Structures are given as structure tokens and as C-alpha cells.
C-alpha positions as MATLAB code, in Angstrom:
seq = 'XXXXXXXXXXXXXXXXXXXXXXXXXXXXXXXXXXXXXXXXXXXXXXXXXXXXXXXXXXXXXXXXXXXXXXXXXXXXXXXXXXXXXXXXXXXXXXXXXXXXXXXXXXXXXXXXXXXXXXXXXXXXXXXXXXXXXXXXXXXXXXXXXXXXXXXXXXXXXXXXXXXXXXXXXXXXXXXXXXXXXXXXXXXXXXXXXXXXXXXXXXXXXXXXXXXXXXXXXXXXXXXXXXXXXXXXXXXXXXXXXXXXXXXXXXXXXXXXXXXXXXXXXXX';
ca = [
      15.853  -19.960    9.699;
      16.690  -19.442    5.777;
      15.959  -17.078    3.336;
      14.195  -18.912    1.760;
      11.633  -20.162    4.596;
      11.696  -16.492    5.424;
      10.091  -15.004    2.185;
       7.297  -17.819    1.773;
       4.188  -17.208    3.435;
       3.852  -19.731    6.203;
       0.680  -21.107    8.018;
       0.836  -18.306   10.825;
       0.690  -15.566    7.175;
      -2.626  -17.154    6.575;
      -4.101  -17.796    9.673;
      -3.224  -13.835   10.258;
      -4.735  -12.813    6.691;
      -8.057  -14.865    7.687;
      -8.462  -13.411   10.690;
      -8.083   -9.518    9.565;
     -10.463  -10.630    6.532;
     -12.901  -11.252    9.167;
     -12.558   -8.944   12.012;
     -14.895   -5.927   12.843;
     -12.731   -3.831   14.778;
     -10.881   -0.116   13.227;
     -13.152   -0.796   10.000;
     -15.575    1.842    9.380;
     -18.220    1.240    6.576;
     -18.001    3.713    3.327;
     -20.343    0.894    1.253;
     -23.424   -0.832    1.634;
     -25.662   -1.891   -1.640;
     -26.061   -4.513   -3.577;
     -25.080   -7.308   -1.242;
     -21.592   -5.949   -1.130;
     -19.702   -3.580    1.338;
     -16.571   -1.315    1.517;
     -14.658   -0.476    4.132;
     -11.640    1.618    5.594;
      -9.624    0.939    8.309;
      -9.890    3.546   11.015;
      -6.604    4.599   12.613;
      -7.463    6.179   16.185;
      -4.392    8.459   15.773;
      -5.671    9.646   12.229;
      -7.364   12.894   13.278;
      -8.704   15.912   10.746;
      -8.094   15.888    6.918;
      -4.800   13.908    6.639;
      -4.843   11.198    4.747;
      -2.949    8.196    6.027;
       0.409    7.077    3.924;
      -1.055    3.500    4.422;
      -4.431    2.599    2.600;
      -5.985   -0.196    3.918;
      -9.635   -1.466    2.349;
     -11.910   -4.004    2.870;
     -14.571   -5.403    0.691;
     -17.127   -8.237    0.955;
     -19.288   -9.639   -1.856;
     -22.295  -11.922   -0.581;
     -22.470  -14.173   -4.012;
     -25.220  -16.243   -4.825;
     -24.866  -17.419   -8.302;
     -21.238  -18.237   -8.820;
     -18.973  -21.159   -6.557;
     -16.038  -20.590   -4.262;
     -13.762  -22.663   -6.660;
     -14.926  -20.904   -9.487;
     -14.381  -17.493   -8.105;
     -10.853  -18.953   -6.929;
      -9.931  -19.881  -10.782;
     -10.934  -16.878  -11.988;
      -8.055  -14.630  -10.062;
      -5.998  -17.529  -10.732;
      -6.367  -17.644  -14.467;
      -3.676  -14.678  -16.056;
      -5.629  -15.138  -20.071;
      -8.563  -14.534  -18.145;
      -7.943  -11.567  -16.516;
      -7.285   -9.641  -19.445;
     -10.790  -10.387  -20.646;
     -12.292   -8.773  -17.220;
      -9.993   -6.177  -15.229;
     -10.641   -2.762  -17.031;
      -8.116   -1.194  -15.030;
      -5.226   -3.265  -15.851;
      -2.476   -2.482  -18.329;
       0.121   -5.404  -18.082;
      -0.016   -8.358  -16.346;
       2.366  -11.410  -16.164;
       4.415  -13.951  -13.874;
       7.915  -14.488  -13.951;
       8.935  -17.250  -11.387;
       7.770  -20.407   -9.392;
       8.935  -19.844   -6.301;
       6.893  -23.527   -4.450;
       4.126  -25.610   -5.272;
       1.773  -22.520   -3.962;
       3.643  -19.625   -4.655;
       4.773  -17.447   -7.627;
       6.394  -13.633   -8.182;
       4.474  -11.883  -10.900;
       4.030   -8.144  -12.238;
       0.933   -6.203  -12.472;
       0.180   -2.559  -13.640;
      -2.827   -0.706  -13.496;
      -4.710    2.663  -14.605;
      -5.156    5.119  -12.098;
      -8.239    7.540  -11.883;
      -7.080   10.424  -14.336;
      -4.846   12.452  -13.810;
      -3.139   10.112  -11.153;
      -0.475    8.794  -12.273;
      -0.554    4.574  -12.992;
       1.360    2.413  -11.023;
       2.682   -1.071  -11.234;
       4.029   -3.722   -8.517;
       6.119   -6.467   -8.289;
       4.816   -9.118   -5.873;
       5.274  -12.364   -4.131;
       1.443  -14.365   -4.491;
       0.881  -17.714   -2.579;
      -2.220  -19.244   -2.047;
      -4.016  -21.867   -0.091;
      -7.026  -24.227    0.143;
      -8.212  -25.090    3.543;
     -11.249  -26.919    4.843;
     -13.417  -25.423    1.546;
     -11.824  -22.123    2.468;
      -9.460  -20.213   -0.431;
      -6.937  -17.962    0.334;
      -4.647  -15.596   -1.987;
      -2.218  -13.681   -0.463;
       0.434  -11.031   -1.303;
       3.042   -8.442   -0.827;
       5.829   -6.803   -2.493;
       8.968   -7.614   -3.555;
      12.261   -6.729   -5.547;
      13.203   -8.581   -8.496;
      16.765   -7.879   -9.629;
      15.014   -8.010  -13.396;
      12.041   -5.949  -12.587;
      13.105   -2.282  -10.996;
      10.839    0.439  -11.417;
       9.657    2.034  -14.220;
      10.220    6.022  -15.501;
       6.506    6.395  -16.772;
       4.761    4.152  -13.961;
       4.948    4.857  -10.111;
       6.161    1.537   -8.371;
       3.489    0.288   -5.246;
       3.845   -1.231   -2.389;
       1.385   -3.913   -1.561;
       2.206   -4.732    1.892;
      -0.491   -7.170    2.574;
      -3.139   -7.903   -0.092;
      -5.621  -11.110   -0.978;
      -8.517  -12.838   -1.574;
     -10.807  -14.922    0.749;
     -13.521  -17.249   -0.613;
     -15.747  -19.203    1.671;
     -18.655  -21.667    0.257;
     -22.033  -20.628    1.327;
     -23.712  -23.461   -0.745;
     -22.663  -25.491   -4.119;
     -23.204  -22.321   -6.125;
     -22.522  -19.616   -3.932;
     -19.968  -18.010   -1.240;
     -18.663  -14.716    0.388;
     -15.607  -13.223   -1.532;
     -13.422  -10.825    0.776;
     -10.632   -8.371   -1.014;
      -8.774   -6.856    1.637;
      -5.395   -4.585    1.222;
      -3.017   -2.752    2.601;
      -0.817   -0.703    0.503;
       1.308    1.998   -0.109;
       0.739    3.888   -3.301;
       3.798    5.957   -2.686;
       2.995    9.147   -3.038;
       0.978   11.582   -1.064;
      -3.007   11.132   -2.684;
      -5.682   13.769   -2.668;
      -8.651   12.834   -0.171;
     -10.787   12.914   -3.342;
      -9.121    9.757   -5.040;
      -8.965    8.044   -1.498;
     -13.004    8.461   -0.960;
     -13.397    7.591   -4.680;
     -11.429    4.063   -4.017;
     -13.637    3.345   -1.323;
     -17.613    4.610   -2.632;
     -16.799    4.256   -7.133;
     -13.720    2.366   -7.798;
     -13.679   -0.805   -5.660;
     -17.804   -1.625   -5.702;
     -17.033   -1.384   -9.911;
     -14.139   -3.270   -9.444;
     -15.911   -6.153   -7.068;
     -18.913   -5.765   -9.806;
     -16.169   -6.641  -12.949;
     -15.115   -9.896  -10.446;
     -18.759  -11.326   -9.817;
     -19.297  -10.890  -13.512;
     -15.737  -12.667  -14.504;
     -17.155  -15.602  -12.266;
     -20.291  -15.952  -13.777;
     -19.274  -15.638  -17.388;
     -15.717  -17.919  -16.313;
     -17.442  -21.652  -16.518;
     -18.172  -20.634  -20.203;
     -15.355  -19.386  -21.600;
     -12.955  -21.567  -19.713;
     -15.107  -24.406  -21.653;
     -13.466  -23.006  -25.192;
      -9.736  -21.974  -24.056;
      -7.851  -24.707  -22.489;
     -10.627  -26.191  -20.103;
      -8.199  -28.654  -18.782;
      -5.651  -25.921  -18.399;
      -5.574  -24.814  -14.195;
      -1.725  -25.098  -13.315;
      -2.622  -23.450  -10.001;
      -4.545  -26.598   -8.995;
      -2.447  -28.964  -11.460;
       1.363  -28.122  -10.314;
       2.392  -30.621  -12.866;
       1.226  -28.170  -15.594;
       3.101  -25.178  -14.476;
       5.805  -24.501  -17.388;
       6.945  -21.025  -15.064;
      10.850  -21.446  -14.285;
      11.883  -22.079  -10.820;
      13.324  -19.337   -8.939;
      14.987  -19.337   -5.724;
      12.753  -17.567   -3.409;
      16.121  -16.358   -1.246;
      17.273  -14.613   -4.489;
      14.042  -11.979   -3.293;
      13.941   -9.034   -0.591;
      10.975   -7.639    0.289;
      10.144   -4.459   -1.208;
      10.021   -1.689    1.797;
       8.270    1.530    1.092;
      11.172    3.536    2.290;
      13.545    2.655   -0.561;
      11.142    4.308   -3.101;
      10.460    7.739   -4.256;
       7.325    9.361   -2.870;
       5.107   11.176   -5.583;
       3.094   14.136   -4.164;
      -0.120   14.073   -6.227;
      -1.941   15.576   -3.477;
      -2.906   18.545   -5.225;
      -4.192   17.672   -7.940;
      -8.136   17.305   -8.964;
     -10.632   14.453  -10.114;
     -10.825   15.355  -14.165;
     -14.434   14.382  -13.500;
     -15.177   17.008  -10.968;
     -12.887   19.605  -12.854;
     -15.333   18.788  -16.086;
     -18.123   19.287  -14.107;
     -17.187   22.566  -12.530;
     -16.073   23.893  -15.724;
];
């Protein structure tokens, strides 16, 4: 087996992905309003007040106003994004890698005063029977190393899955597993699960439903994830790429330190 088939996500990546994005078991429930819910994966060997290296989170959106393939363009479409993702502070691709995979670079704002991170990662995706999947997971780019003023993420397993419910509506799961390297406060870990991710699921549903229109007036014909023959990204040899393992990066202990919120409040 090559490299390269190595790296790229094959069918048993997916069928794997699907089946964690819909399994009960280990996932306790931190979230339940609004037709969405949030929840953490239980580790029976995770006793007391430690907080596991790992973070893995689940969340599931019961939509009933927006289309699976609309939802799927919207975390496919980079202009987009900037419109909707209040967290984010860069965001671009660097490389094809196949017809349904890329490597790309993300940052995002932590919850103050956690430092932001950023990640390098390998995305592929896949349409199946009416059923969308994104997947991804770290990687090193000989370009891209980490960053002085950012702390450098590990996703180790993190997507999207979209299933039709009717013509205009569909259950959206986000599920990931990741390593923020560094060792977090139980305060921003309980904040990811109860604030940050139902606002961040919130900012999605309301990319989807404003998407149709403002796709209409900035390149409506424009959707090189769907249209390969419109993707101007260079090639890159996916066997040029390692993936990214959490022990070759520095750990940042931020474990001390306190929500600003709470520390306003108390003040």
C-alpha cells in the first residue's frame, strides 16, 4: 500500500465516521433546547475532576427550514464562511490532493484569555445515497509549521454529517475529536459543550438559511466542490503529507487560568 492511498480517507474512514456520528454509547448529554443537542464522550476510566487530553463532542441540529445540499455548500463555500463563523480568524486551502479531497488552514478565537489556535488539515468529503459527509484530521505541511502567536491543534477526527429529512429539511451532526494541546481549565471545557458549540450550531443554521440568497449575487454558478472541473487549487501529492501526531507538539498548560467573564463578574 502507498503513501499516497494511505493518507486519503478511504470508504472504511467514512463508513467509521457515520457510524460514531450516530451511535449512543460513552455520549453523555450536556445540551438539549431548541431542537439541537450537545454531547461529550464519556471515558469509563475518566474519574474525578481531570479533564481528558482528548476532547471529543457531539452535536445534532434537527433542521426544518434549510436542505441537506444546502447545508453541505455552505461548509463547502471558503467566501462564505467569512460572512458567518464569528470565531474564525484566517481561513484558506492550499492543495488538491483528489477529486474529494483538499489540505487547507484554519485559525480560530479562543474564549478569552485562552490562547487561539490554528490547524492544518487534510478535508475529504463524500455524497452517498442523499447522505453528506465531511471529514478531517491533521496534518503537516512542509509550508505551514506552527505559528509563535497561535497554538497549533490537533484535529484527530472531525466532520460533518447531513441527512435529508424532507426537500427542505435534514439532521446536521458535528462531531470531533481533538487535541487542543495544552492542558484546559474544566471551565472552558463545560463552556464548549453548554455556550460555545449551541452558538456555534446557531451561526450554521443561520448561514444555511441566509446561503440560497447570497450565493444568488456572488458567483451562483461557482461550487468547485461539486464541479471538480472548476477547482483552480494546485495539485499536491498527497504522499508529500504525514499526519500530524499530538506528541510532536508543545503542550500549553492553560489550566489555571479563569473565564474573563466569570472574573468580571466576581470582581
Amino acid at each position: 500500500m502507498s503513501q499516497q492511498s494511505s493518507i486519503l480517507p478511504g470508504e472504511a474512514a467514512f463508513a467509521e465516521f457515520r457510524k460514531q456520528c450516530l451511535s449512543t454509547d460513552n455520549w453523555l448529554n450536556k445540551y438539549d433546547n431548541y431542537g439541537m443537542q450537545v454531547w461529550v464522550e464519556v471515558n469509563p476510566t475518566n474519574k474525578g475532576n481531570h479533564v481528558p487530553k482528548i476532547h471529543k463532542i457531539k452535536c445534532k441540529m434537527t433542521i426544518k427550514d434549510v436542505s441537506a445540499a444546502t447545508m453541505y455548500d455552505v461548509l463547502h463555500d471558503g467566501q462564505y464562511r467569512k460572512k458567518w463563523d464569528p470565531t474564525m480568524l484566517e481561513s484558506f486551502d492550499i492543495a488538491r490532493l483528489s477529486d474529494n479531497a483538499d489540505i487547507g488552514y484554519y485559525s480560530w478565537l479562543c474564549p478569552k484569555p485562552i490562547k487561539s489556535r490554528d490547524v492544518v488539515t487534510l478535508r475529504s468529503w463524500q455524497v452517498n445515497d442523499d447522505e453528506y459527509i465531511i471529514i478531517n484530521f491533521s496534518v503537516k505541511h512542509p509550508k505551514y509549521p506552527p505559528r509563535k502567536d497561535l497554538v497549533r491543534a490537533i484535529s484527530i477526527l472531525t466532520g460533518y454529517f447531513i441527512k435529508p429529512t424532507g426537500p427542505n429539511s435534514c439532521t446536521f451532526i458535528y462531531l470531533s475529536q481533538a487535541d487542543p494541546k495544552g492542558s484546559l481549565p474544566k471551565w472552558v471545557v463545560n463552556k464548549a459543550s453548554q455556550v460555545l458549540a449551541p452558538r456555534a450550531m446557531k451561526s450554521i443554521h443561520k448561514a444555511g438559511q441566509n446561503y440560497p440568497e447570497w450565493k444568488r449575487q456572488n458567483s451562483p454558478d461557482q461550487k468547485p466542490w461539486l464541479y471538480t472541473e472548476q477547482n483552480t487549487l494546485p495539485m499536491m501529492d498527497p504522499g508529500k503529507l504525514s499526519i500530524q501526531r499530538s506528541d510532536e507538539l508543545e503542550n500549553v498548560d492553560e489550566s489555571f487560568t479563569m473565564d474573563v467573564q466569570d472574573s468580571e463578574d466576581s470582581s
